[in-house]
mmCIF file of C-alpha atoms in Angstrom:
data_model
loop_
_atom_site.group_PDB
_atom_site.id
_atom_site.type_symbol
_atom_site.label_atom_id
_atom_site.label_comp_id
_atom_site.label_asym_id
_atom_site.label_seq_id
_atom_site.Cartn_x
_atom_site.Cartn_y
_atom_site.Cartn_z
ATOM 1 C CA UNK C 1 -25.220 8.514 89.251
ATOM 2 C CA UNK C 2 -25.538 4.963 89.413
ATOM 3 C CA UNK C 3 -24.177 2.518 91.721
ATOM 4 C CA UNK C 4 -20.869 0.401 89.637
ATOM 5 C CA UNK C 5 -22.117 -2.725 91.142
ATOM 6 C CA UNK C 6 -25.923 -3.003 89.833
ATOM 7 C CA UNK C 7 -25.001 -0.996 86.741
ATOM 8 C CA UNK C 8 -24.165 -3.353 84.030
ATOM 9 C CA UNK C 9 -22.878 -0.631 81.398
ATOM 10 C CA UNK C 10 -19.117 0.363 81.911
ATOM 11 C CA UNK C 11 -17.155 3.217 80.264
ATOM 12 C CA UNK C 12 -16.195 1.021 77.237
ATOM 13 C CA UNK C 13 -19.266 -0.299 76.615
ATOM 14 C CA UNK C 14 -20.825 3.156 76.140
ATOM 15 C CA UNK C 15 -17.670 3.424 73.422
ATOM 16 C CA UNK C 16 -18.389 0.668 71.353
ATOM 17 C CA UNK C 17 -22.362 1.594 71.499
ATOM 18 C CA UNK C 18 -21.703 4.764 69.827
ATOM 19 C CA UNK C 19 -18.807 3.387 67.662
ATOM 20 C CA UNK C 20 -21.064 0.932 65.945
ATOM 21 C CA UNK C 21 -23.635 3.093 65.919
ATOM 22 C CA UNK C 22 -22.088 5.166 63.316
ATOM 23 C CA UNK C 23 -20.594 2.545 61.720
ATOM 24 C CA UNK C 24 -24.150 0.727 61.034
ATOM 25 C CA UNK C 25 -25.220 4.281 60.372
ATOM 26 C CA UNK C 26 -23.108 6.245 58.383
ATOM 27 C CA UNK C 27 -21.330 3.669 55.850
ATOM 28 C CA UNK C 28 -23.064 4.382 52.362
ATOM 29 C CA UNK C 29 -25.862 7.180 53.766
ATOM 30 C CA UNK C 30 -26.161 10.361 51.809
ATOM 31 C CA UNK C 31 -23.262 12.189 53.762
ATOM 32 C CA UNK C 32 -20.974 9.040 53.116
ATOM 33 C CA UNK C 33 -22.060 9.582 49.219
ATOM 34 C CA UNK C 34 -22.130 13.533 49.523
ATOM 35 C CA UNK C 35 -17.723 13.219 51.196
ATOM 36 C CA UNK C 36 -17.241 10.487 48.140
ATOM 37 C CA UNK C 37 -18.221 12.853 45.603
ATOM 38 C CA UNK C 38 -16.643 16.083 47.063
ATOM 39 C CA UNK C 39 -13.153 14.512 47.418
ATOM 40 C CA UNK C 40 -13.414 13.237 43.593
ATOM 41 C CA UNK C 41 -13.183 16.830 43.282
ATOM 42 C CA UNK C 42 -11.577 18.808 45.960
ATOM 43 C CA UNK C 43 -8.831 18.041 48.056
ATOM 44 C CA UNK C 44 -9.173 14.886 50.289
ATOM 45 C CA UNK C 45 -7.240 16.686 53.071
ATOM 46 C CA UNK C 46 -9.853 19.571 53.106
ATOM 47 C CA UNK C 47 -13.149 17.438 52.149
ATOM 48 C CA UNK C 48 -11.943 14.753 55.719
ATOM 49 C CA UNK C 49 -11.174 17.925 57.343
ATOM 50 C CA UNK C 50 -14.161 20.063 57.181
ATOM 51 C CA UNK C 51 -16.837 17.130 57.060
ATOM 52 C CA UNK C 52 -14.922 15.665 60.292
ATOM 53 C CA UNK C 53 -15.601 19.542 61.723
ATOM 54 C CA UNK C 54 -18.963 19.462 61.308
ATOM 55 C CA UNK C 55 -19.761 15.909 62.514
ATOM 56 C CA UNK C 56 -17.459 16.657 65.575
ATOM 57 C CA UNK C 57 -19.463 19.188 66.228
ATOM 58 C CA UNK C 58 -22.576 18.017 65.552
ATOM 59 C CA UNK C 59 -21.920 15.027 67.983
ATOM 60 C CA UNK C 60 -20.804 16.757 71.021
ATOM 61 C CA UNK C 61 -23.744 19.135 70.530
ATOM 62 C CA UNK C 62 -26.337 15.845 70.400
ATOM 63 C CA UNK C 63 -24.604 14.111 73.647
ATOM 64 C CA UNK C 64 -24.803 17.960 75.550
ATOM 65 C CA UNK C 65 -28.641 17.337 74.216
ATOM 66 C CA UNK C 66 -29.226 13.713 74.837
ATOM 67 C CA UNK C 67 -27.108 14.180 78.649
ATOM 68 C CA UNK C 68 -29.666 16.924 79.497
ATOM 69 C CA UNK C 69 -33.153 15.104 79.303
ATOM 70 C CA UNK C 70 -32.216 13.322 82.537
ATOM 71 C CA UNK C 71 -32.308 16.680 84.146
ATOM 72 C CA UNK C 72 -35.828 17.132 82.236
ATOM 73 C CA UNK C 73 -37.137 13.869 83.318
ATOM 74 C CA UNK C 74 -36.220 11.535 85.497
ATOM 75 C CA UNK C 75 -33.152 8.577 84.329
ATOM 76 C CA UNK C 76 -36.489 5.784 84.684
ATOM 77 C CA UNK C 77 -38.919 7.607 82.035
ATOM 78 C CA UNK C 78 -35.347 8.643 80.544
ATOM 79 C CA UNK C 79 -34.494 5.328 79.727
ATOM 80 C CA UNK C 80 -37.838 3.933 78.868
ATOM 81 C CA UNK C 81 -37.884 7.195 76.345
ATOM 82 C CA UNK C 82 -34.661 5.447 74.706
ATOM 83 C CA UNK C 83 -36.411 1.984 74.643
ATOM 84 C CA UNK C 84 -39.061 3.090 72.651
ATOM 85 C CA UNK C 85 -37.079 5.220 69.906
ATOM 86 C CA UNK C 86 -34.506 2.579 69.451
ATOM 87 C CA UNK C 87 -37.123 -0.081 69.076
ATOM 88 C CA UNK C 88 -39.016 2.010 66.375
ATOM 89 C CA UNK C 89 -35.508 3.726 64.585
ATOM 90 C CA UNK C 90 -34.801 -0.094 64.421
ATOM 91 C CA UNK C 91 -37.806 -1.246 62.849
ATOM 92 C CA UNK C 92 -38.058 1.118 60.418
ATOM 93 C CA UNK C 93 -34.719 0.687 59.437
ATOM 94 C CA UNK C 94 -35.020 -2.807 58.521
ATOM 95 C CA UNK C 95 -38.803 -1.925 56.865
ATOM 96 C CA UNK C 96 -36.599 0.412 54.854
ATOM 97 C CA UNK C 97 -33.499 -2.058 53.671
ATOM 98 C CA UNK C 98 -36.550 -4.495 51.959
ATOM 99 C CA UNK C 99 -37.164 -1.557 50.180
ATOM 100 C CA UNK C 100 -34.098 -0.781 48.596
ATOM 101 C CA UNK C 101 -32.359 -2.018 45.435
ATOM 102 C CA UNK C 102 -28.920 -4.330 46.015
ATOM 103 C CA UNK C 103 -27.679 -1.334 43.974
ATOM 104 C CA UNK C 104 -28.647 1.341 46.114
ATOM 105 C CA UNK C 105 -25.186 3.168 46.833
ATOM 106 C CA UNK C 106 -24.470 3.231 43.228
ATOM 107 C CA UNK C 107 -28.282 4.640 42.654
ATOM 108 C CA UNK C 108 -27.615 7.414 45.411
ATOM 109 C CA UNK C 109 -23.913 7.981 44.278
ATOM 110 C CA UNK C 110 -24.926 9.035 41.110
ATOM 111 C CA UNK C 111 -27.832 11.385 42.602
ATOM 112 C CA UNK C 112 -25.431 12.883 44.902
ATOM 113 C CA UNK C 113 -23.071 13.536 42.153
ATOM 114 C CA UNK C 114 -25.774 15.545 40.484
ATOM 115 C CA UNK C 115 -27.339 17.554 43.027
ATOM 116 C CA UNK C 116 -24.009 18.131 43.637
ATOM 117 C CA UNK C 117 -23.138 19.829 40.501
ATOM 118 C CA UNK C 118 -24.936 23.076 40.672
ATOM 119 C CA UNK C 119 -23.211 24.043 43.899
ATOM 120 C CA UNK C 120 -19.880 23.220 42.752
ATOM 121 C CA UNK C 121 -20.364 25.365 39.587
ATOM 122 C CA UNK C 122 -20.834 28.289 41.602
ATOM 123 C CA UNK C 123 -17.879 27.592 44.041
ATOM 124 C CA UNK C 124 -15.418 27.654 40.338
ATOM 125 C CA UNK C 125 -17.370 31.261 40.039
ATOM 126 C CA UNK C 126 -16.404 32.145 43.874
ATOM 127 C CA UNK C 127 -12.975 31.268 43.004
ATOM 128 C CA UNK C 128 -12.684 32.793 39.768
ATOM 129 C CA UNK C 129 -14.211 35.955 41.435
ATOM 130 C CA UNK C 130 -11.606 35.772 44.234
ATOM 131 C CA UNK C 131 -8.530 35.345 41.953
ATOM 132 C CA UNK C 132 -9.914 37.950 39.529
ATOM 133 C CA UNK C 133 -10.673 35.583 37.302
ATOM 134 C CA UNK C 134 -7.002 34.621 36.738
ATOM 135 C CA UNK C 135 -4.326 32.976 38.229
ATOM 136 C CA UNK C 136 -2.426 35.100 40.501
ATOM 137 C CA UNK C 137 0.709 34.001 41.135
ATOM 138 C CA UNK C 138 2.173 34.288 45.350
ATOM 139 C CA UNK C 139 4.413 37.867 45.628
ATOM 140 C CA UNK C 140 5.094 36.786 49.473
ATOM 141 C CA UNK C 141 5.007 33.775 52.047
ATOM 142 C CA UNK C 142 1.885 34.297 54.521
ATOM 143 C CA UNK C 143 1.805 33.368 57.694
ATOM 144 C CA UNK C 144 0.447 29.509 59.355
ATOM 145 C CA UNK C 145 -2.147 31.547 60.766
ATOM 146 C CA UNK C 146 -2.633 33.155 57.800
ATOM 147 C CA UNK C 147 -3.208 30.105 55.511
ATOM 148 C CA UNK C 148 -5.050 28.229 58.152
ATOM 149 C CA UNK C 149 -7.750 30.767 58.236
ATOM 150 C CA UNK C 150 -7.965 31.393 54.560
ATOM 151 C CA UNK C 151 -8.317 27.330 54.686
ATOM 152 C CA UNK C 152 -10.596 27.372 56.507
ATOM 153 C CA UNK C 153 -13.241 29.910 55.587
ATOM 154 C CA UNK C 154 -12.551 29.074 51.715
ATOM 155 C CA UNK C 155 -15.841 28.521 49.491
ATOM 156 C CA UNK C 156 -15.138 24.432 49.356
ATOM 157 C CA UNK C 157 -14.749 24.135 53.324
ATOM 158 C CA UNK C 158 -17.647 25.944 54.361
ATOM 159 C CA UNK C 159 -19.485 24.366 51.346
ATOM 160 C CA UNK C 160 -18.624 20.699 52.629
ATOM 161 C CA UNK C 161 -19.367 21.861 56.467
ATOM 162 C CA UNK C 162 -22.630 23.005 55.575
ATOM 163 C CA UNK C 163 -23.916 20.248 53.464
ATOM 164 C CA UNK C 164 -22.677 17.731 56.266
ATOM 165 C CA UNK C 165 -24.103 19.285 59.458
ATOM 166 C CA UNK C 166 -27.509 20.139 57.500
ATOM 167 C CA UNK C 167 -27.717 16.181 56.196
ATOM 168 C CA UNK C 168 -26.769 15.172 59.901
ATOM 169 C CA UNK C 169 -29.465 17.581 61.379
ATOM 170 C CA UNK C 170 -32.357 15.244 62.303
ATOM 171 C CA UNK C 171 -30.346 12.104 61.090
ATOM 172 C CA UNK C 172 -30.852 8.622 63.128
ATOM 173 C CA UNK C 173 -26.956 8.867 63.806
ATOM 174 C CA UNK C 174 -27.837 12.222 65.467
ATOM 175 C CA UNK C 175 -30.819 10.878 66.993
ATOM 176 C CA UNK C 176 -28.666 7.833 68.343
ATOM 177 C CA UNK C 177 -26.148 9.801 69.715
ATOM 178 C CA UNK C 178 -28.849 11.580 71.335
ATOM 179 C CA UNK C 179 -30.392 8.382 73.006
ATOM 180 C CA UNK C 180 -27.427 6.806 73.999
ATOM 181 C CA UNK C 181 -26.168 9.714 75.338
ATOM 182 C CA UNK C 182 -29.283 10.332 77.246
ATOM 183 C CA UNK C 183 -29.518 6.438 78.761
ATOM 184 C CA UNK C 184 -25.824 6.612 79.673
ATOM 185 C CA UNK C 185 -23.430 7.949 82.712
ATOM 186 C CA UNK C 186 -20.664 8.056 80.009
ATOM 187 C CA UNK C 187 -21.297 10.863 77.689
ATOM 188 C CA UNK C 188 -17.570 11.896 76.864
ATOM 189 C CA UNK C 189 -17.663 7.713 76.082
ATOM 190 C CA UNK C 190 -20.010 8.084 73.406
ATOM 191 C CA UNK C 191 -18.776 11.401 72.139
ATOM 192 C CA UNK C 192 -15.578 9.861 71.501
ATOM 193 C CA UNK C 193 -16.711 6.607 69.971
ATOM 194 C CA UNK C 194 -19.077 8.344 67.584
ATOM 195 C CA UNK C 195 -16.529 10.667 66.406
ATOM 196 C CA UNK C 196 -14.097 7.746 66.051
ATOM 197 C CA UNK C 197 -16.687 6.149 64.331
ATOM 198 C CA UNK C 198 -17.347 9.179 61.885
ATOM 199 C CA UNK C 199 -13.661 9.403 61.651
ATOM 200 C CA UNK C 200 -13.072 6.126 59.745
ATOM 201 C CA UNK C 201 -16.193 6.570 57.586
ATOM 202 C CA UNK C 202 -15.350 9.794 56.141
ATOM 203 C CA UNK C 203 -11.917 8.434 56.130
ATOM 204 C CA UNK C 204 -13.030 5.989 53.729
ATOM 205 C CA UNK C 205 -15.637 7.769 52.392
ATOM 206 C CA UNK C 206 -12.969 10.549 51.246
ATOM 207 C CA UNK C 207 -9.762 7.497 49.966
ATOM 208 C CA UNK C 208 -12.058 4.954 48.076
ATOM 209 C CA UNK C 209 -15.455 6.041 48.733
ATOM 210 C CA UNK C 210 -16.429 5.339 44.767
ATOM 211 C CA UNK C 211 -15.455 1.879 45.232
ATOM 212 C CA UNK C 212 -16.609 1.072 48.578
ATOM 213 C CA UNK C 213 -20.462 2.665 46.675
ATOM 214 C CA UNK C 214 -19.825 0.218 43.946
ATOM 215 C CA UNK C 215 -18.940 -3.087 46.163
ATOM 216 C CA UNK C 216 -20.917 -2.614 49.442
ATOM 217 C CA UNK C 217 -24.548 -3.433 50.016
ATOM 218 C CA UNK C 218 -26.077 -0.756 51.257
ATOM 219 C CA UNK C 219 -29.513 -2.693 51.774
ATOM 220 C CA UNK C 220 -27.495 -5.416 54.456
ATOM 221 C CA UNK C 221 -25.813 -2.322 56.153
ATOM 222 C CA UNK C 222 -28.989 -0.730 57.098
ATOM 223 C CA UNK C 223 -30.556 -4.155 58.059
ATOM 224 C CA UNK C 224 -27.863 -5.209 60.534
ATOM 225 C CA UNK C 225 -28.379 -1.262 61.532
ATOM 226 C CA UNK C 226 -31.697 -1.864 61.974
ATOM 227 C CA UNK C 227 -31.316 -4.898 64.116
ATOM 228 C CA UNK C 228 -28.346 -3.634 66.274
ATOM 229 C CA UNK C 229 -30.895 -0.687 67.131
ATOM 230 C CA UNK C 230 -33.426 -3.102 68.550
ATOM 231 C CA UNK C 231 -30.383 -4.532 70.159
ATOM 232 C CA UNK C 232 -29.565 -1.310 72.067
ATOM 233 C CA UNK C 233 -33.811 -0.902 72.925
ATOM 234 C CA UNK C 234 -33.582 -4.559 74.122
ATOM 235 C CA UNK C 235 -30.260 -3.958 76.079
ATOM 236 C CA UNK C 236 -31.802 -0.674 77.417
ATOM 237 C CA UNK C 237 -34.562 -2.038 78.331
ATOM 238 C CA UNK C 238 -32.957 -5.375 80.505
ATOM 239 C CA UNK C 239 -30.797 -2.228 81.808
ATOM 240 C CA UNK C 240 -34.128 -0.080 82.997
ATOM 241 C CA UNK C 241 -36.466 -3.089 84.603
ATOM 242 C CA UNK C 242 -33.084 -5.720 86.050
ATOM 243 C CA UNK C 243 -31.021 -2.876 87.500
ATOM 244 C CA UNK C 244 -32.915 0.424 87.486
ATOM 245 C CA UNK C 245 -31.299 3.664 88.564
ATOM 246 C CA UNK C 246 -31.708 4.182 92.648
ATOM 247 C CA UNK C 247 -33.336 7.348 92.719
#
């Protein structure tokens, strides 16, 4: 690993990377949209819960990936790797906010909300089909282990933890979890800042997500997104050529 005194990222600052990362990232994307819609529907407590599963997951499994490639190739071409996908996920970041409408999230919300739809039609028939098509009416108290199960393999959950680790799949907040796991000696540091970081979005996303759609810019979040990508390529970058990794 590297030496503390030529290495100019701590523990923290590996935190924060992956922190604002997802916040840049996440706030008003499709899965942001997708959790908004879902809790207008379902129960906040289960939307957060199983969405949070599934980006949880999905996070640790891109640092495990990202943490690897130095074992693949060496920490120089590594980090030089990193350089050149932030630089680019930046760019085209920003090439896509001119794009977009100042009433994107709305645009998207309501897209969201239809595609949406379909699947939640056939969740009522799931239900309807589990209940006999009638409401059945408790006979006995189950057990906590019991209900947590049932919770957690019910239609809604695994419909929410699918949709959310298929939209993540391929993502730029999965691919910049990847990088800046994969240019850091802190993985656990950007596991847990991107999860924190997921953790407030949904959180929002799930408690006034409709609102946040209807008063946010979508267009300036991916812009500054955009720019604090070419931030972490130029920060890499100083990091690879002023205090390279002693072989």
């Amino acid at each position: 690993m590297s030496d503390a005194t030529t290495e100019p990222q701590t523990g923290f600052s590996a935190f924060i990377a992956g922190f604002a990362m997802i916040m840049v990232s996440e706030m008003g994307d499709r899965t942001f949209l997708s959790n908004c819609v879902m809790a207008m529907k379902h129960d906040r407590k289960l939307v957060f819960f199983s969405a949070m599963s599934a980006l949880a997951l999905m996070a640790i499994l891109s640092a495990i990936l990202g943490y690897s490639l130095p074992a693949l190739l060496s920490k120089k071409y590594t980090q030089y790797l990193a350089i050149v996908l932030f630089i680019f996920f930046g760019y085209r970041m920003i090439m896509e906010a001119k794009e977009m409408s100042h009433n994107q999230a709305e645009e998207e919300l309501e897209e969201v909300n239809k595609q949406l739809i379909g699947g939640n039609d056939e969740l009522h028939k799931l239900d309807e089909l589990e209940s006999g098509g009638y409401v059945v009416e408790p006979v006995k108290q189950t057990s906590g282990w019991i209900n947590l199960v049932n919770y957690i393999f019910s239609p809604t959950f695994v419909q929410i933890f699918t949709i959310t680790f298929l939209a993540e799949w391929g993502d730029r907040s999965q691919i910049g979890t990847i990088i800046l796991a994969a240019s850091s000696d802190y993985p656990i540091n950007v596991i847990l800042g991107t999860i924190i970081g997921h953790g407030i979005c949904t959180a929002l996303a799930v408690v006034c997500g409709k609102l946040l759609a209807q008063k946010i810019s979508v267009k300036t979040v991916t812009f500054f997104g955009g720019c604090l990508f070419l931030l972490f390529g130029l920060y890499t970058l100083v990091e690879a050529v002023f205090f390279p990794e002693e072989e």
